[in-house]
Amino acid sequence: MKISFLGDITCDRPMLKAAKLPDGNFDFTQSFSALKDYLSEADYVVGNFETVCAGEKLGYNPGPLTYNSPDVLLEELKRVGVTMLTTANNHCLDCGGNGVDRTIQQMNRVGIEHTGTIESGK
């Protein structure tokens, strides 16, 4: 079995700007296209998700070092072969507990395994 590991996956403002489409949606295909062939050689791919997907209402990257990414980022990571994301890092609470919960829900929705944080169980 071959396992590949990715470092920190963030979504800084330049990446957001590059992925933004004229209609206001986002397309991260170009951001990760070079990884797809490499990752396809692995049986399992793990990355550190150094952001959250707390939803559009909060705004994307609301503070200078506060991350919040569009849900389609997770969809693109799944498409290029990411199997699992770790979430326990210094950005997991950038949008509070609701951000943690929603990020986990979005990972479940797209079918990416995760470890590091848990839903609050509200």
PDB file of C-alpha atoms in Angstrom:
ATOM      1  CA  MET A   1       0.000   0.000   0.000  1.00  0.00           C
ATOM      2  CA  LYS A   2       1.272   3.465  -0.868  1.00  0.00           C
ATOM      3  CA  ILE A   3       0.268   6.379   1.373  1.00  0.00           C
ATOM      4  CA  SER A   4       0.997   9.962   0.357  1.00  0.00           C
ATOM      5  CA  PHE A   5       0.934  12.957   2.662  1.00  0.00           C
ATOM      6  CA  LEU A   6       0.274  16.574   1.779  1.00  0.00           C
ATOM      7  CA  GLY A   7       1.329  19.471   3.937  1.00  0.00           C
ATOM      8  CA  ASP A   8      -0.879  22.367   4.953  1.00  0.00           C
ATOM      9  CA  ILE A   9      -3.802  23.001   2.633  1.00  0.00           C
ATOM     10  CA  THR A  10      -4.852  26.625   2.960  1.00  0.00           C
ATOM     11  CA  CYS A  11      -6.809  28.987   0.788  1.00  0.00           C
ATOM     12  CA  ASP A  12      -5.104  32.362   0.958  1.00  0.00           C
ATOM     13  CA  ARG A  13      -6.538  35.438  -0.715  1.00  0.00           C
ATOM     14  CA  PRO A  14      -4.459  35.063  -3.921  1.00  0.00           C
ATOM     15  CA  MET A  15      -5.735  31.495  -4.325  1.00  0.00           C
ATOM     16  CA  LEU A  16      -9.323  32.652  -3.738  1.00  0.00           C
ATOM     17  CA  LYS A  17      -8.892  35.427  -6.294  1.00  0.00           C
ATOM     18  CA  ALA A  18      -7.444  33.033  -8.882  1.00  0.00           C
ATOM     19  CA  ALA A  19     -10.282  30.546  -8.367  1.00  0.00           C
ATOM     20  CA  LYS A  20     -13.117  33.089  -8.447  1.00  0.00           C
ATOM     21  CA  LEU A  21     -15.303  32.932 -11.534  1.00  0.00           C
ATOM     22  CA  PRO A  22     -17.164  35.905 -13.067  1.00  0.00           C
ATOM     23  CA  ASP A  23     -20.460  34.554 -11.707  1.00  0.00           C
ATOM     24  CA  GLY A  24     -19.094  34.624  -8.131  1.00  0.00           C
ATOM     25  CA  ASN A  25     -18.580  30.873  -7.829  1.00  0.00           C
ATOM     26  CA  PHE A  26     -15.169  29.266  -7.379  1.00  0.00           C
ATOM     27  CA  ASP A  27     -13.236  26.698  -9.422  1.00  0.00           C
ATOM     28  CA  PHE A  28     -10.080  25.254  -7.836  1.00  0.00           C
ATOM     29  CA  THR A  29      -9.290  22.908 -10.730  1.00  0.00           C
ATOM     30  CA  GLN A  30      -6.159  24.823 -11.738  1.00  0.00           C
ATOM     31  CA  SER A  31      -4.956  25.047  -8.143  1.00  0.00           C
ATOM     32  CA  PHE A  32      -4.620  21.289  -7.814  1.00  0.00           C
ATOM     33  CA  SER A  33      -4.393  19.996 -11.406  1.00  0.00           C
ATOM     34  CA  ALA A  34      -0.658  19.246 -11.149  1.00  0.00           C
ATOM     35  CA  LEU A  35      -1.274  16.993  -8.140  1.00  0.00           C
ATOM     36  CA  LYS A  36      -3.848  14.664  -9.686  1.00  0.00           C
ATOM     37  CA  ASP A  37      -1.368  12.404 -11.532  1.00  0.00           C
ATOM     38  CA  TYR A  38       0.987  12.261  -8.568  1.00  0.00           C
ATOM     39  CA  LEU A  39      -1.782  11.499  -6.084  1.00  0.00           C
ATOM     40  CA  SER A  40      -3.311   8.847  -8.338  1.00  0.00           C
ATOM     41  CA  GLU A  41      -0.214   6.714  -7.649  1.00  0.00           C
ATOM     42  CA  ALA A  42      -1.176   6.473  -3.967  1.00  0.00           C
ATOM     43  CA  ASP A  43      -3.712   4.160  -2.388  1.00  0.00           C
ATOM     44  CA  TYR A  44      -4.420   6.652   0.385  1.00  0.00           C
ATOM     45  CA  VAL A  45      -3.786  10.410   0.541  1.00  0.00           C
ATOM     46  CA  VAL A  46      -3.755  12.438   3.768  1.00  0.00           C
ATOM     47  CA  GLY A  47      -3.552  16.223   4.001  1.00  0.00           C
ATOM     48  CA  ASN A  48      -3.696  18.836   6.759  1.00  0.00           C
ATOM     49  CA  PHE A  49      -6.743  21.045   6.174  1.00  0.00           C
ATOM     50  CA  GLU A  50      -5.446  24.365   7.484  1.00  0.00           C
ATOM     51  CA  THR A  51      -8.738  26.197   6.923  1.00  0.00           C
ATOM     52  CA  VAL A  52     -12.456  25.691   7.542  1.00  0.00           C
ATOM     53  CA  CYS A  53     -15.577  25.602   5.387  1.00  0.00           C
ATOM     54  CA  ALA A  54     -17.858  27.652   7.622  1.00  0.00           C
ATOM     55  CA  GLY A  55     -20.109  28.906   4.828  1.00  0.00           C
ATOM     56  CA  GLU A  56     -20.362  31.919   2.575  1.00  0.00           C
ATOM     57  CA  LYS A  57     -22.310  34.080   5.084  1.00  0.00           C
ATOM     58  CA  LEU A  58     -19.204  34.608   7.220  1.00  0.00           C
ATOM     59  CA  GLY A  59     -17.185  35.728   4.225  1.00  0.00           C
ATOM     60  CA  TYR A  60     -14.134  33.970   2.896  1.00  0.00           C
ATOM     61  CA  ASN A  61     -10.993  34.694   4.897  1.00  0.00           C
ATOM     62  CA  PRO A  62     -12.673  37.271   7.131  1.00  0.00           C
ATOM     63  CA  GLY A  63      -9.495  38.396   8.914  1.00  0.00           C
ATOM     64  CA  PRO A  64      -5.806  38.804   8.081  1.00  0.00           C
ATOM     65  CA  LEU A  65      -4.916  35.298   9.300  1.00  0.00           C
ATOM     66  CA  THR A  66      -8.400  33.840   9.601  1.00  0.00           C
ATOM     67  CA  TYR A  67      -9.391  31.271   7.012  1.00  0.00           C
ATOM     68  CA  ASN A  68     -12.794  30.268   5.672  1.00  0.00           C
ATOM     69  CA  SER A  69     -12.920  28.537   2.312  1.00  0.00           C
ATOM     70  CA  PRO A  70     -15.643  27.744  -0.220  1.00  0.00           C
ATOM     71  CA  ASP A  71     -17.098  24.233  -0.011  1.00  0.00           C
ATOM     72  CA  VAL A  72     -15.940  23.482  -3.541  1.00  0.00           C
ATOM     73  CA  LEU A  73     -12.372  23.394  -2.228  1.00  0.00           C
ATOM     74  CA  LEU A  74     -13.242  20.089  -0.548  1.00  0.00           C
ATOM     75  CA  GLU A  75     -14.888  18.834  -3.723  1.00  0.00           C
ATOM     76  CA  GLU A  76     -11.713  19.539  -5.690  1.00  0.00           C
ATOM     77  CA  LEU A  77      -9.530  17.843  -3.078  1.00  0.00           C
ATOM     78  CA  LYS A  78     -11.735  14.766  -3.334  1.00  0.00           C
ATOM     79  CA  ARG A  79     -11.550  14.895  -7.142  1.00  0.00           C
ATOM     80  CA  VAL A  80      -7.742  14.888  -7.169  1.00  0.00           C
ATOM     81  CA  GLY A  81      -7.601  11.934  -4.808  1.00  0.00           C
ATOM     82  CA  VAL A  82      -7.423  13.196  -1.226  1.00  0.00           C
ATOM     83  CA  THR A  83      -8.780  10.461   1.032  1.00  0.00           C
ATOM     84  CA  MET A  84      -8.405  11.952   4.521  1.00  0.00           C
ATOM     85  CA  LEU A  85      -7.903  15.384   6.040  1.00  0.00           C
ATOM     86  CA  THR A  86      -6.601  16.228   9.474  1.00  0.00           C
ATOM     87  CA  THR A  87      -8.279  19.200  11.102  1.00  0.00           C
ATOM     88  CA  ALA A  88      -6.543  19.691  14.464  1.00  0.00           C
ATOM     89  CA  ASN A  89      -4.415  22.751  13.806  1.00  0.00           C
ATOM     90  CA  ASN A  90      -4.178  26.427  14.671  1.00  0.00           C
ATOM     91  CA  HIS A  91      -6.908  27.354  12.149  1.00  0.00           C
ATOM     92  CA  CYS A  92      -9.590  24.823  13.107  1.00  0.00           C
ATOM     93  CA  LEU A  93     -11.435  27.418  15.234  1.00  0.00           C
ATOM     94  CA  ASP A  94     -11.046  30.385  12.872  1.00  0.00           C
ATOM     95  CA  CYS A  95     -14.836  30.584  12.568  1.00  0.00           C
ATOM     96  CA  GLY A  96     -15.688  29.188  15.994  1.00  0.00           C
ATOM     97  CA  GLY A  97     -17.394  25.966  16.923  1.00  0.00           C
ATOM     98  CA  ASN A  98     -20.005  26.346  14.201  1.00  0.00           C
ATOM     99  CA  GLY A  99     -17.171  26.507  11.671  1.00  0.00           C
ATOM    100  CA  VAL A 100     -15.751  23.238  13.000  1.00  0.00           C
ATOM    101  CA  ASP A 101     -19.167  21.577  12.821  1.00  0.00           C
ATOM    102  CA  ARG A 102     -19.896  22.780   9.303  1.00  0.00           C
ATOM    103  CA  THR A 103     -16.446  21.802   8.042  1.00  0.00           C
ATOM    104  CA  ILE A 104     -16.956  18.252   9.299  1.00  0.00           C
ATOM    105  CA  GLN A 105     -20.415  18.144   7.746  1.00  0.00           C
ATOM    106  CA  GLN A 106     -18.991  19.246   4.386  1.00  0.00           C
ATOM    107  CA  MET A 107     -16.212  16.651   4.558  1.00  0.00           C
ATOM    108  CA  ASN A 108     -18.848  14.006   5.222  1.00  0.00           C
ATOM    109  CA  ARG A 109     -20.933  15.319   2.320  1.00  0.00           C
ATOM    110  CA  VAL A 110     -18.098  14.981  -0.201  1.00  0.00           C
ATOM    111  CA  GLY A 111     -16.834  11.687   1.246  1.00  0.00           C
ATOM    112  CA  ILE A 112     -13.479  12.721   2.670  1.00  0.00           C
ATOM    113  CA  GLU A 113     -12.482  10.998   5.883  1.00  0.00           C
ATOM    114  CA  HIS A 114     -11.290  13.276   8.685  1.00  0.00           C
ATOM    115  CA  THR A 115      -9.652  13.239  12.072  1.00  0.00           C
ATOM    116  CA  GLY A 116      -8.571  15.796  14.628  1.00  0.00           C
ATOM    117  CA  THR A 117     -11.781  17.638  15.525  1.00  0.00           C
ATOM    118  CA  ILE A 118     -15.314  16.482  16.255  1.00  0.00           C
ATOM    119  CA  GLU A 119     -18.740  18.046  15.968  1.00  0.00           C
ATOM    120  CA  SER A 120     -19.997  19.774  19.075  1.00  0.00           C
ATOM    121  CA  GLY A 121     -23.100  17.565  19.249  1.00  0.00           C
ATOM    122  CA  LYS A 122     -25.527  20.452  19.616  1.00  0.00           C
TER     123      LYS A 122
END
